[in-house]
Coordinates of C-alpha atoms and ligand atoms in Angstrom, one line a residue:
M1 CA 0.0 0.0 0.0
T2 CA 2.8 2.4 1.0
T3 CA 4.7 1.7 -2.2
F4 CA 1.7 2.6 -4.3
R5 CA 1.2 5.9 -2.5
T6 CA 4.9 6.9 -3.0
T7 CA 4.7 6.0 -6.7
V8 CA 1.7 8.4 -7.1
V9 CA 3.5 11.2 -5.3
V10 CA 6.6 10.7 -7.5
L11 CA 4.6 10.8 -10.7
L12 CA 2.7 13.9 -9.6
G13 CA 6.0 15.6 -8.8
F14 CA 7.3 14.7 -12.2
Y15 CA 4.2 16.2 -13.9
T16 CA 4.5 19.6 -12.1
L17 CA 8.2 19.7 -13.0
C18 CA 7.4 19.1 -16.6
Q19 CA 4.8 21.8 -16.7
E20 CA 7.2 24.3 -15.3
T21 CA 10.1 23.5 -17.7
R22 CA 7.8 23.7 -20.7
A23 CA 7.0 27.3 -19.9
S24 CA 10.7 28.2 -19.8
V25 CA 11.8 26.1 -22.8
L26 CA 12.6 27.4 -26.3
G27 CA 11.2 25.5 -29.2
R28 CA 13.2 24.5 -32.3
P29 CA 13.4 27.5 -34.7
L30 CA 12.3 27.2 -38.3
L31 CA 14.5 28.7 -41.1
Y32 CA 13.0 29.9 -44.4
G33 CA 14.8 31.3 -47.4
P34 CA 15.7 30.8 -51.0
S35 CA 17.6 27.6 -52.0
T36 CA 19.6 29.3 -54.8
A37 CA 20.9 32.8 -54.9
L38 CA 22.9 34.9 -57.2
E39 CA 26.2 36.2 -55.9
K40 CA 26.3 39.9 -54.9
T41 CA 22.5 40.1 -54.4
V42 CA 20.5 40.6 -51.2
E43 CA 18.3 37.7 -50.2
E44 CA 15.8 37.6 -47.3
F45 CA 15.9 34.7 -44.8
Q46 CA 13.4 34.3 -41.9
C47 CA 13.6 32.5 -38.7
E48 CA 10.9 31.9 -36.1
V49 CA 10.3 29.8 -32.9
P50 CA 6.9 28.2 -32.5
H51 CA 7.3 27.7 -28.7
Y52 CA 8.9 30.3 -26.6
P53 CA 9.0 31.7 -23.1
K54 CA 6.8 34.7 -22.5
E55 CA 8.2 38.1 -21.9
E56 CA 11.7 37.2 -23.0
A57 CA 13.7 38.8 -25.8
I58 CA 15.0 36.2 -28.2
L59 CA 18.2 36.5 -30.2
Y60 CA 18.3 34.8 -33.7
Q61 CA 21.6 34.2 -35.4
L62 CA 22.4 32.8 -38.8
F63 CA 25.5 30.6 -39.2
R64 CA 27.1 28.3 -41.7
E65 CA 26.7 24.8 -40.4
G66 CA 29.7 23.8 -38.3
D67 CA 31.1 27.3 -38.1
R68 CA 29.8 29.4 -35.2
S69 CA 32.8 31.7 -35.3
K70 CA 31.2 34.0 -37.8
T71 CA 27.7 35.2 -37.5
L72 CA 26.3 35.8 -41.0
A73 CA 23.4 37.9 -39.6
F74 CA 21.5 38.3 -36.4
H75 CA 18.2 39.7 -35.2
S76 CA 16.9 40.4 -31.8
A77 CA 13.1 40.3 -31.3
L78 CA 10.5 40.0 -28.6
S79 CA 9.2 36.5 -28.2
G80 CA 6.7 35.6 -30.9
E81 CA 8.2 37.9 -33.5
M82 CA 9.7 36.4 -36.7
A83 CA 13.3 37.4 -37.4
N84 CA 14.2 38.8 -40.8
F85 CA 17.7 38.6 -42.2
P86 CA 18.5 40.5 -45.3
L87 CA 21.7 38.7 -46.5
F88 CA 24.2 40.1 -49.0
I89 CA 25.2 36.9 -50.8
T90 CA 28.8 35.9 -51.4
A91 CA 30.1 32.7 -53.0
S92 CA 31.4 31.5 -49.6
Y93 CA 27.8 31.3 -48.2
E94 CA 27.2 28.3 -50.3
G95 CA 26.4 25.3 -48.2
Y96 CA 24.1 24.5 -45.2
L97 CA 22.8 27.4 -43.1
V98 CA 21.4 27.1 -39.6
C99 CA 19.4 29.5 -37.4
V100 CA 20.2 29.6 -33.7
A101 CA 17.7 31.0 -31.3
S102 CA 18.6 31.9 -27.7
V103 CA 16.9 33.8 -24.9
Q104 CA 18.7 37.0 -24.0
N105 CA 19.6 37.6 -20.3
N106 CA 18.6 34.1 -19.4
T107 CA 21.4 31.6 -19.7
A108 CA 19.3 29.0 -17.9
I109 CA 17.3 28.4 -21.1
Q110 CA 19.3 26.4 -23.7
P111 CA 19.6 27.9 -27.2
T112 CA 18.0 25.9 -30.0
V113 CA 19.2 25.2 -33.6
S114 CA 17.0 25.0 -36.7
Q115 CA 17.2 22.2 -39.3
R116 CA 19.9 22.9 -41.9
H117 CA 19.0 24.7 -45.1
Y118 CA 21.0 24.4 -48.2
L119 CA 21.9 27.5 -50.2
R120 CA 23.4 27.2 -53.6
V121 CA 25.2 30.4 -54.6
V122 CA 25.6 31.0 -58.3
V123 CA 28.5 33.1 -59.7
P124 CA 27.7 33.9 -63.3
V125 CA 30.4 32.5 -65.6
N126 CA 32.7 34.8 -67.4
G127 CA 36.0 34.9 -69.3
A128 CA 36.1 31.6 -71.0
E129 CA 39.3 30.8 -72.9
V130 CA 40.7 27.9 -74.8
V131 CA 44.0 26.7 -73.4
V132 CA 46.0 24.2 -75.5
Q133 CA 47.5 22.1 -72.8
S134 CA 49.6 20.0 -75.2
G135 CA 51.3 23.2 -76.4
S136 CA 51.4 23.1 -80.2
V137 CA 48.4 24.1 -82.3
E138 CA 49.9 22.7 -85.5
F139 CA 51.1 19.2 -85.7
Y140 CA 51.0 16.0 -87.8
E141 CA 48.1 13.5 -87.6
G142 CA 48.3 10.7 -85.0
K143 CA 49.4 13.0 -82.2
P144 CA 47.2 13.5 -79.1
L145 CA 45.7 16.9 -78.2
S146 CA 44.4 18.2 -74.9
L147 CA 42.3 21.3 -74.7
R148 CA 41.1 23.1 -71.6
C149 CA 38.4 25.7 -71.2
N150 CA 39.6 28.2 -68.5
I151 CA 37.1 30.6 -67.0
T152 CA 37.9 33.7 -64.9
K153 CA 34.7 33.5 -62.9
G154 CA 31.8 31.2 -62.4
N155 CA 30.7 28.0 -60.6
H156 CA 28.4 25.2 -61.3
V157 CA 29.6 25.4 -64.8
S158 CA 29.0 23.0 -67.7
Y159 CA 31.2 23.1 -70.8
H160 CA 30.7 22.3 -74.4
W161 CA 32.9 22.6 -77.4
L162 CA 32.3 23.9 -80.9
V163 CA 34.3 23.1 -84.0
D164 CA 33.9 25.6 -86.8
G165 CA 30.8 26.8 -85.0
K166 CA 29.2 23.4 -84.9
P167 CA 29.0 21.1 -81.9
L168 CA 31.8 18.7 -81.7
P169 CA 30.6 15.4 -83.2
L170 CA 30.8 12.3 -81.1
S171 CA 33.8 10.1 -81.8
P172 CA 35.6 7.3 -80.0
L173 CA 38.8 9.2 -80.6
H174 CA 38.1 12.0 -78.2
Y175 CA 36.4 12.4 -74.8
Q176 CA 35.4 15.3 -72.7
A177 CA 35.8 15.5 -68.9
Q178 CA 34.5 18.7 -67.3
E179 CA 36.4 21.6 -68.8
Q180 CA 38.9 19.4 -70.6
L181 CA 38.8 17.9 -74.1
F182 CA 41.2 15.0 -75.0
F183 CA 41.9 13.6 -78.4
Y184 CA 43.8 10.3 -78.4
R185 CA 44.9 10.7 -82.0
M186 CA 44.2 13.7 -84.2
I187 CA 43.3 13.1 -87.8
P188 CA 43.4 15.8 -90.5
Q189 CA 39.6 16.1 -90.4
D190 CA 39.9 17.3 -86.8
S191 CA 41.5 20.5 -88.0
G192 CA 39.4 23.5 -87.4
V193 CA 38.5 26.5 -85.2
Y194 CA 37.8 25.4 -81.7
T195 CA 35.7 27.4 -79.3
C196 CA 34.4 26.5 -75.8
V197 CA 31.2 27.7 -74.3
A198 CA 30.9 27.7 -70.5
T199 CA 27.4 27.9 -69.1
N200 CA 25.8 28.0 -65.7
Q201 CA 22.3 29.0 -64.5
L202 CA 20.4 30.2 -61.5
N203 CA 17.1 28.8 -62.5
L204 CA 15.4 28.0 -65.8
T205 CA 15.2 31.7 -66.9
N206 CA 18.5 33.1 -65.6
V207 CA 21.2 31.3 -67.7
Y208 CA 24.7 32.7 -68.0
S209 CA 27.2 31.7 -70.6
S210 CA 30.7 32.7 -71.8
R211 CA 32.1 31.9 -75.1
S212 CA 35.9 31.8 -75.7
I213 CA 37.6 33.3 -78.7
A214 CA 38.4 30.8 -81.5
Q215 CA 41.5 28.7 -81.3
V216 CA 42.8 27.4 -84.7
I217 CA 44.0 23.8 -84.6
K218 CA 45.7 22.5 -87.7
V219 CA 46.4 18.8 -88.1
K220 CA 48.7 18.1 -91.0
E221 CA 48.4 15.0 -93.1
L222 CA 51.2 12.6 -93.4
V223 CA 52.3 11.8 -96.8
S224 CA 51.0 8.7 -98.6
E225 CA 52.9 6.2 -100.6
P226 CA 54.0 8.0 -103.8
D227 CA 53.4 6.7 -107.4
L228 CA 56.2 6.8 -109.9
F229 CA 55.4 7.4 -113.6
F230 CA 57.5 8.8 -116.4
S231 CA 57.4 10.1 -119.9
V232 CA 60.2 10.5 -122.3
L233 CA 61.4 13.7 -124.0
K234 CA 63.7 13.9 -126.9
E235 CA 66.3 16.6 -127.0
G236 CA 67.3 18.5 -130.2
D237 CA 70.6 16.6 -130.3
G238 CA 68.8 13.3 -130.4
T239 CA 69.3 12.3 -126.8
Y240 CA 66.4 11.1 -124.6
F241 CA 65.4 12.1 -121.1
A242 CA 63.0 10.5 -118.8
L243 CA 60.8 12.9 -117.0
V244 CA 60.1 11.0 -113.8
T245 CA 57.1 12.2 -111.7
C246 CA 56.8 11.2 -108.0
Q247 CA 53.3 11.9 -106.8
S248 CA 51.5 11.3 -103.5
L249 CA 47.7 11.5 -103.3
K250 CA 47.8 12.6 -99.6
G251 CA 50.1 14.7 -97.5
T252 CA 50.4 18.2 -96.3
P253 CA 53.2 20.1 -98.1
P254 CA 56.0 20.8 -97.8
I255 CA 57.0 17.3 -98.9
T256 CA 60.5 16.1 -99.7
F257 CA 60.6 13.7 -102.7
S258 CA 63.7 11.8 -103.5
L259 CA 64.6 9.5 -106.4
Y260 CA 66.5 6.3 -106.0
N261 CA 68.1 4.0 -108.5
R262 CA 67.5 0.9 -106.4
S263 CA 69.3 1.8 -103.2
E264 CA 71.5 4.5 -104.9
F265 CA 70.4 8.0 -104.3
V266 CA 69.9 10.0 -107.5
T267 CA 68.3 13.4 -106.6
T268 CA 65.9 15.1 -104.1
E269 CA 63.6 18.1 -103.9
T270 CA 61.4 19.6 -101.3
V271 CA 58.2 21.0 -102.8
D272 CA 55.0 22.8 -101.8
E273 CA 53.0 20.3 -103.9
R274 CA 52.2 16.7 -103.7
F275 CA 54.4 15.8 -106.6
A276 CA 58.0 16.4 -107.9
R277 CA 59.5 16.0 -111.3
F278 CA 63.0 14.8 -112.0
T279 CA 64.8 14.6 -115.4
I280 CA 67.3 11.8 -115.9
P281 CA 69.0 10.9 -119.2
V282 CA 68.0 7.5 -120.7
V283 CA 68.9 5.3 -123.5
L284 CA 66.1 3.6 -125.5
D285 CA 65.7 -0.1 -125.6
L286 CA 68.1 -0.6 -122.7
H287 CA 67.3 -1.9 -119.3
M288 CA 68.5 0.8 -116.9
G289 CA 67.6 -0.6 -113.6
F290 CA 64.8 0.1 -111.2
L291 CA 63.8 3.5 -110.0
Q292 CA 61.9 4.3 -106.8
C293 CA 60.4 7.4 -105.3
Q294 CA 60.7 8.3 -101.6
A295 CA 58.3 10.8 -100.0
E296 CA 58.8 12.4 -96.6
N297 CA 56.9 14.8 -94.3
G298 CA 56.5 14.9 -90.6
D299 CA 58.2 11.8 -89.3
R300 CA 56.9 9.6 -92.0
V301 CA 59.0 8.2 -94.9
V302 CA 57.3 6.2 -97.6
Y303 CA 58.3 4.6 -100.8
S304 CA 56.8 3.9 -104.2
Q305 CA 57.0 0.6 -106.1
L306 CA 60.2 -0.2 -107.9
T307 CA 59.7 0.7 -111.5
A308 CA 61.8 -0.7 -114.3
M309 CA 63.4 2.0 -116.4
H310 CA 63.4 0.2 -119.8
I311 CA 61.9 2.2 -122.6
V312 CA 60.9 0.0 -125.5
P313 CA 59.9 1.8 -128.7
V314 CA 56.6 0.6 -130.2
G315 CA 56.8 -2.4 -132.6
G316 CA 55.0 -5.4 -133.8
A317 CA 51.4 -5.6 -134.9
V318 CA 48.6 -3.2 -134.0
T319 CA 45.3 -5.0 -133.4
M320 CA 41.9 -3.5 -133.4
H321 CA 38.8 -5.4 -132.3
Y322 CA 35.4 -4.5 -131.0
D323 CA 32.5 -5.5 -128.8
T324 CA 28.9 -4.3 -129.0
D325 CA 26.1 -3.1 -126.8
V326 CA 22.7 -4.4 -127.7
G327 CA 19.6 -2.2 -127.4
E328 CA 16.1 -3.0 -126.3
N329 CA 15.0 -4.2 -129.8
F330 CA 18.1 -6.5 -130.1
S331 CA 19.7 -4.1 -132.6
I332 CA 23.3 -2.9 -131.8
V333 CA 23.3 0.6 -130.4
G334 CA 26.8 1.0 -129.0
L335 CA 30.3 -0.2 -129.9
R336 CA 33.7 -0.3 -128.3
F337 CA 36.8 -0.5 -130.4
Y338 CA 40.0 -1.6 -128.7
C339 CA 43.4 -0.8 -130.1
S340 CA 46.6 -2.4 -128.8
V341 CA 50.2 -2.8 -129.9
E342 CA 52.4 -5.8 -129.5
R343 CA 55.2 -3.8 -127.7
G344 CA 56.1 -0.3 -126.7
T345 CA 56.5 1.3 -123.3
L346 CA 55.0 4.7 -124.1
P347 CA 52.6 4.1 -127.1
W348 CA 50.5 6.9 -128.4
Y349 CA 47.2 5.9 -130.0
R350 CA 45.2 7.7 -132.6
W351 CA 41.8 6.8 -134.0
F352 CA 40.6 7.6 -137.6
L353 CA 37.2 7.6 -139.2
N354 CA 37.4 7.8 -143.0
G355 CA 40.9 9.1 -142.5
T356 CA 40.1 11.9 -140.1
V357 CA 41.4 11.8 -136.6
L358 CA 38.9 11.3 -133.7
E359 CA 40.2 12.9 -130.5
G360 CA 38.8 13.3 -127.0
R361 CA 35.0 13.5 -127.1
G362 CA 32.8 14.1 -130.0
D363 CA 29.1 13.9 -130.9
F364 CA 29.0 10.1 -131.2
Y365 CA 32.4 9.0 -129.9
W366 CA 34.7 9.1 -126.9
V367 CA 38.3 8.1 -126.8
E368 CA 39.7 6.6 -123.6
N369 CA 43.4 6.0 -123.4
Q370 CA 44.7 3.4 -121.0
P371 CA 48.3 2.3 -120.5
K372 CA 48.0 -0.9 -122.4
Q373 CA 45.3 0.0 -124.9
S374 CA 43.1 2.7 -126.3
I375 CA 39.3 2.4 -126.3
L376 CA 37.0 4.2 -128.8
L377 CA 33.4 4.2 -127.6
L378 CA 30.9 4.8 -130.3
S379 CA 27.1 5.3 -130.4
V380 CA 25.9 3.5 -133.5
G381 CA 24.0 5.9 -135.8
W382 CA 24.2 7.6 -139.2
S383 CA 27.1 9.9 -138.3
S384 CA 29.2 7.0 -137.0
A385 CA 29.1 5.1 -140.3
G386 CA 32.5 4.8 -142.0
T387 CA 35.9 3.1 -142.1
Y388 CA 37.8 2.9 -138.8
H389 CA 41.4 2.2 -138.0
C390 CA 43.9 3.1 -135.3
E391 CA 47.5 4.1 -135.4
V392 CA 50.2 3.7 -132.8
T393 CA 53.4 5.7 -132.4
D394 CA 55.9 6.5 -129.6
S395 CA 54.7 9.3 -127.5
F396 CA 58.2 10.8 -127.7
N397 CA 59.1 10.0 -131.3
G398 CA 56.4 10.3 -134.0
T399 CA 58.5 8.8 -136.8
T400 CA 57.4 5.1 -136.4
V401 CA 53.7 4.8 -137.1
I402 CA 52.0 1.4 -137.1
S403 CA 48.5 1.2 -138.4
S404 CA 45.8 -1.4 -137.7
E405 CA 43.6 -2.9 -140.3
E406 CA 40.7 -0.8 -141.5
R407 CA 37.1 -1.8 -140.7
Y408 CA 33.9 -0.5 -142.2
I409 CA 31.1 -0.2 -139.7
D410 CA 27.6 1.0 -140.0
R411 CA 24.2 0.0 -138.6
E412 CA 23.4 -2.4 -141.4
V413 CA 26.7 -4.1 -141.3
L414 CA 26.4 -4.5 -137.5
N415 CA 22.9 -5.8 -137.5
H416 CA 23.3 -8.0 -140.5
L417 CA 23.1 -11.7 -139.5
P418 CA 26.0 -13.8 -140.7
T419 CA 25.0 -16.6 -143.2
A420 CA 26.2 -19.3 -140.9
V421 CA 23.8 -18.1 -138.2
V422 CA 21.0 -17.9 -140.7
A423 CA 21.8 -21.4 -141.9
V424 CA 21.8 -22.8 -138.4
V425 CA 18.6 -21.1 -137.5
F426 CA 16.9 -22.2 -140.6
G427 CA 18.2 -25.7 -140.2
C428 CA 16.8 -25.8 -136.6
F429 CA 13.5 -24.5 -137.8
L430 CA 13.3 -27.3 -140.5
F431 CA 14.2 -29.9 -137.9
L432 CA 11.5 -28.6 -135.6
V433 CA 8.9 -28.8 -138.3
T434 CA 9.9 -32.4 -139.2
L435 CA 9.8 -33.3 -135.5
V436 CA 6.3 -31.8 -135.1
T437 CA 4.9 -33.6 -138.2
A438 CA 6.4 -36.9 -137.0
C439 CA 4.8 -36.4 -133.6
C440 CA 1.4 -35.8 -135.2
F441 CA 1.6 -39.0 -137.2
I442 CA 2.7 -41.0 -134.2
G443 CA -0.1 -39.4 -132.2
L444 CA -2.7 -40.4 -134.8
L445 CA -1.4 -44.0 -134.9
Y446 CA -1.4 -44.2 -131.1
R447 CA -5.0 -43.0 -131.1
K448 CA -6.0 -45.9 -133.4
I449 CA -4.3 -48.5 -131.3
Q450 CA -5.9 -47.1 -128.2
Y451 CA -9.2 -47.2 -129.8
Y452 CA -8.6 -50.8 -130.7
V453 CA -7.5 -51.6 -127.2
E454 CA -10.4 -49.9 -125.6
K455 CA -12.7 -51.8 -127.8
S456 CA -11.1 -55.1 -126.9
T457 CA -11.3 -54.3 -123.2
L458 CA -14.9 -53.6 -123.5
D459 CA -15.3 -56.9 -125.3
L460 CA -13.5 -58.7 -122.5
R461 CA -15.7 -57.2 -119.9
L462 CA -18.8 -58.0 -121.9
G463 CA -18.2 -61.7 -122.0
L464 CA -16.1 -64.5 -123.0
E465 CA -17.9 -64.9 -126.3
M466 CA -16.1 -62.0 -127.8
H467 CA -12.7 -63.5 -126.9
N468 CA -13.6 -66.4 -129.0
I469 CA -13.9 -64.2 -132.0
M470 CA -10.8 -62.2 -131.4
V471 CA -8.3 -64.8 -130.3
S472 CA -6.8 -67.6 -132.5
G473 CA -5.9 -71.1 -131.6
D474 CA -2.1 -70.8 -131.3
D475 CA -2.2 -67.4 -129.5
E476 CA -1.9 -67.7 -125.8
E477 CA 0.4 -64.7 -126.1
F478 CA -2.3 -62.6 -127.7
L479 CA -4.8 -63.4 -124.9
G480 CA -2.2 -62.5 -122.4
R481 CA -1.7 -59.2 -124.0
C482 CA -5.4 -58.3 -124.1
I483 CA -5.9 -59.1 -120.4
M484 CA -2.8 -57.3 -119.4
V485 CA -4.1 -54.3 -121.3
A486 CA -7.3 -54.5 -119.4
E487 CA -5.4 -54.5 -116.1
G488 CA -3.1 -51.6 -117.0
D489 CA -6.1 -49.4 -117.5
N490 CA -5.4 -49.3 -121.2
E491 CA -1.8 -48.2 -120.8
V492 CA 0.2 -50.0 -123.5
D493 CA 3.8 -50.8 -122.6
E494 CA 5.8 -52.5 -125.3
D495 CA 8.4 -53.9 -123.0
E496 CA 5.9 -56.0 -121.1
Y497 CA 4.7 -57.8 -124.2
M498 CA 6.5 -60.9 -123.2
E499 CA 4.8 -64.2 -123.2
D500 CA 5.6 -65.5 -119.7
E501 CA 4.9 -62.4 -117.8
G502 CA 1.8 -61.7 -119.8
V503 CA 0.3 -65.0 -118.9
V504 CA 1.2 -64.7 -115.2
R505 CA -0.3 -61.3 -115.0
A506 CA -3.4 -62.5 -116.8
A507 CA -3.7 -65.3 -114.3
R508 CA -3.4 -62.9 -111.4
I509 CA -6.1 -60.7 -112.8
V510 CA -8.4 -63.5 -113.4
D511 CA -7.9 -64.6 -109.8
S512 CA -8.8 -61.3 -108.2
D513 CA -11.1 -59.5 -110.5
Q514 CA -13.0 -62.0 -112.5
G515 CA -15.7 -63.4 -110.3
E516 CA -16.9 -66.1 -112.8
V517 CA -13.5 -67.5 -113.4
D518 CA -12.3 -68.6 -109.9
S519 CA -9.5 -71.1 -110.4
T520 CA -6.6 -71.9 -112.6
D521 CA -8.3 -75.0 -113.7
E522 CA -11.2 -73.2 -115.1
W523 CA -8.8 -70.8 -116.8
L524 CA -7.0 -73.7 -118.5
Q525 CA -10.3 -75.0 -119.6
L526 CA -11.0 -71.6 -121.2
Q527 CA -7.7 -71.7 -123.0
Q528 CA -8.4 -75.1 -124.3
E529 CA -11.7 -73.9 -125.7
L530 CA -10.1 -70.9 -127.3
K531 CA -7.5 -73.1 -129.0
K532 CA -10.3 -75.1 -130.6
K533 CA -11.4 -72.1 -132.7
S534 CA -10.5 -72.1 -136.4
R535 CA -8.0 -69.8 -138.1
K536 CA -10.7 -68.5 -140.3
E537 CA -12.6 -67.0 -137.5
L538 CA -9.5 -65.3 -136.3
L539 CA -9.0 -63.7 -139.7
N540 CA -12.5 -62.5 -139.7
S541 CA -12.2 -60.9 -136.3
T542 CA -8.9 -59.2 -137.0
T543 CA -10.1 -57.6 -140.2
I544 CA -13.0 -55.9 -138.3
Ligands
LIG1 C1 19.4 42.4 -20.7 O1 20.5 42.8 -20.0 C2 21.1 44.0 -20.5 C3 22.3 44.3 -19.6 O2 22.9 43.1 -19.2 C4 20.1 45.1 -20.5 O3 20.6 46.2 -21.0 C5 18.9 44.7 -21.3 O4 17.9 45.7 -21.2 C6 18.3 43.4 -20.8 N1 17.2 43.0 -21.7 C7 16.1 42.5 -21.3 C8 15.1 42.2 -22.4 O5 15.9 42.3 -20.1
LIG2 C1 43.8 27.6 -66.6 O1 43.3 27.2 -65.3 C2 44.2 26.3 -64.7 C3 43.5 25.8 -63.4 O2 42.6 26.8 -63.0 C4 45.5 27.1 -64.3 O3 46.3 26.2 -63.7 C5 46.0 27.6 -65.6 O4 47.2 28.3 -65.3 C6 45.1 28.4 -66.3 N1 45.6 28.8 -67.6 C7 45.5 30.0 -68.1 C8 46.2 30.2 -69.4 O5 44.8 30.8 -67.6
LIG3 C1 14.8 33.0 -61.5 O1 15.5 33.8 -60.6 C2 15.2 35.2 -60.8 C3 16.0 36.0 -59.8 O2 16.0 35.5 -58.6 C4 13.7 35.5 -60.6 O3 13.4 36.8 -60.9 C5 12.9 34.5 -61.6 O4 11.5 34.6 -61.4 C6 13.3 33.1 -61.4 N1 12.7 32.3 -62.4 C7 12.2 31.1 -62.1 C8 11.6 30.4 -63.3 O5 12.2 30.6 -61.0
LIG4 C1 71.0 2.9 -112.2 O1 72.2 2.4 -111.8 C2 72.9 1.5 -112.6 C3 74.1 1.1 -112.0 O2 74.0 0.9 -110.7 C4 73.1 2.2 -114.0 O3 73.6 1.2 -114.9 C5 71.8 2.7 -114.5 O4 72.0 3.4 -115.7 C6 71.1 3.6 -113.5 N1 69.8 4.0 -114.0 C7 69.4 5.2 -114.2 C8 68.1 5.4 -114.7 O5 70.1 6.1 -113.9
LIG5 C1 15.9 -0.1 -132.3 O1 15.9 0.9 -131.3 C2 16.6 2.0 -131.6 C3 16.6 2.9 -130.3 O2 16.8 2.1 -129.2 C4 16.1 2.7 -132.8 O3 16.9 3.8 -133.1 C5 16.1 1.8 -133.9 O4 15.6 2.4 -135.0 C6 15.4 0.5 -133.6 N1 15.6 -0.4 -134.7 C7 14.6 -1.1 -135.2 C8 15.0 -2.1 -136.3 O5 13.4 -1.0 -134.8
LIG6 C1 32.7 7.7 -144.5 O1 32.7 7.2 -145.8 C2 31.5 6.4 -146.1 C3 31.7 6.0 -147.5 O2 32.9 5.4 -147.7 C4 30.3 7.3 -146.0 O3 29.1 6.5 -146.2 C5 30.2 7.8 -144.6 O4 29.1 8.7 -144.4 C6 31.5 8.5 -144.2 N1 31.4 8.9 -142.8 C7 31.7 10.1 -142.4 C8 31.5 10.4 -140.9 O5 32.1 11.0 -143.1
LIG7 C1 63.1 8.5 -133.5 O1 63.1 9.4 -134.5 C2 64.3 9.5 -135.2 C3 64.2 10.5 -136.2 O2 63.8 11.7 -135.7 C4 64.7 8.1 -135.8 O3 65.9 8.2 -136.5 C5 64.7 7.1 -134.8 O4 64.9 5.8 -135.3 C6 63.4 7.1 -134.0 N1 63.6 6.2 -132.9 C7 62.6 5.3 -132.6 C8 63.0 4.4 -131.5 O5 61.6 5.2 -133.2

């Protein structure tokens, strides 16, 4: 009983204590304010305490979380009043803010702290500039490049890059990390004017951006393997020179071309082109070894194929042949003449129609010169009719001229069928006609046989009397045939007209199909009967 009483007393005491503390306790303050703010602007923050001791002045202070050494703002107010902090924003205010409320002149009441409030401070971006970290802005392909977009001011910045004013296309050969742009290997197509654009924003409407001035990046192309070709020139004194051209299809000049006679250096030249020409003395019809071009730019050195320096003057026969293009109505509409010479390193071809030269491209023709032959393309029409031939001479010495045979070409000639073809076609036609006629005859004959067979089958089915008329005494074979024909549904097969098989087959049919004739015995009996018939009767029946 006593324990119960004491418990009640203790609980009551606790209750009154609680009531008293509540009156003198400061509630947790609430902090209001913007979550993003622009640097160097004034933003309002509010702080209030929902539960507070009466008649006490309350001090509100604004701190950065974890840093009570510096009060950002403070406000002293009578209990119940809301504190207003106009805050001049600086970049360092970014982070969590807290409001601390304390009762002035009463240290007995503990100060309280609000929940933290995040403030994002935006410093508008400015002063973007492209910095080439790898140093050089002009270099050969294959090298890496690292660009950086430096800004003088700004935070929360995103970067993007423009090449020649257009967004940088995606490529596995480069990647962007924040303000940096890395190229693993630059290719000539990466050359261009690079600009970076740095952007940040306060909210959807207030966006700030800074665009750098353009930075020119030049990626030089490495020289490609050169080709070597040559022509021959004749000097006034009768000596010959080879004009050797070394040419690369790719490569940023200057390029250094060198000529080698096998491994022996001959000459060199550095040019602002993709080709160089060298003149060397040559002797005709003599093998003078192998020449090779070397091309060099950047740190690349490449070589051409070895080319034999053996200039053979034209000689031997000149042949001209043609093939044709067939139009929709099977008439020849186009023609290609080919002209080639047996030998000659530098042949020069000329085409003639009725003795006049055809060059380049005309109304109905087109000359295409290739190293080993010349092609004359013709459209077949009235203007292209005439006599054609081609001539070959050395491109460096026009004194030796070799001519091909002449050939007269016009539409009629081309579309005229050769007699052999006509003969073959006519022969085929005749053969076909004969074949068809023969088939008709055979067909008629076959029809007759079939008619006869059908008739005999019918007879067979009708009764045995008819067989008596048809079959002669010595003709077991004939009977066999007839019955077999009946079984085969009137399909006559010459090969099966053999006595033994015929009889066997007949027997089988009689067994299964013929109800009246049940056994072989009866069948034999029938045969006996048939044999008794006279030859005269047979003759009568076969003439029917
Ligand atoms: C608090 O104390 C200071 C002096 O210590 C006095 O000037 C001030 O008026 C007091 N404030 C209140 C609200 O009592
Ligand atoms: C670019 O910025 C980086 C880092 O801020 C700095 O180290 C560098 O010196 C700057 N370069 C220029 C050219 O301003
Ligand atoms: C963005 O911020 C500015 C300045 O604080 C304000 O005037 C504007 O209304 C804001 N816009 C949006 C969409 O919040
Ligand atoms: C190349 O060198 C050989 C000797 O090494 C020489 O006989 C030949 O004439 C040279 N060829 C040319 C085109 O200079
Ligand atoms: C065949 O067609 C060509 C045009 O394709 C035409 O010029 C020619 O007259 C035609 N020949 C005949 C025989 O119809
Ligand atoms: C070429 O000569 C033939 C007669 O020999 C003539 O029919 C033809 O029209 C001539 N062709 C040209 C293009 O002069
Ligand atoms: C080149 O022409 C001259 C005459 O100018 C001639 O004597 C010589 O035989 C010709 N050479 C060849 C290879 O055709």
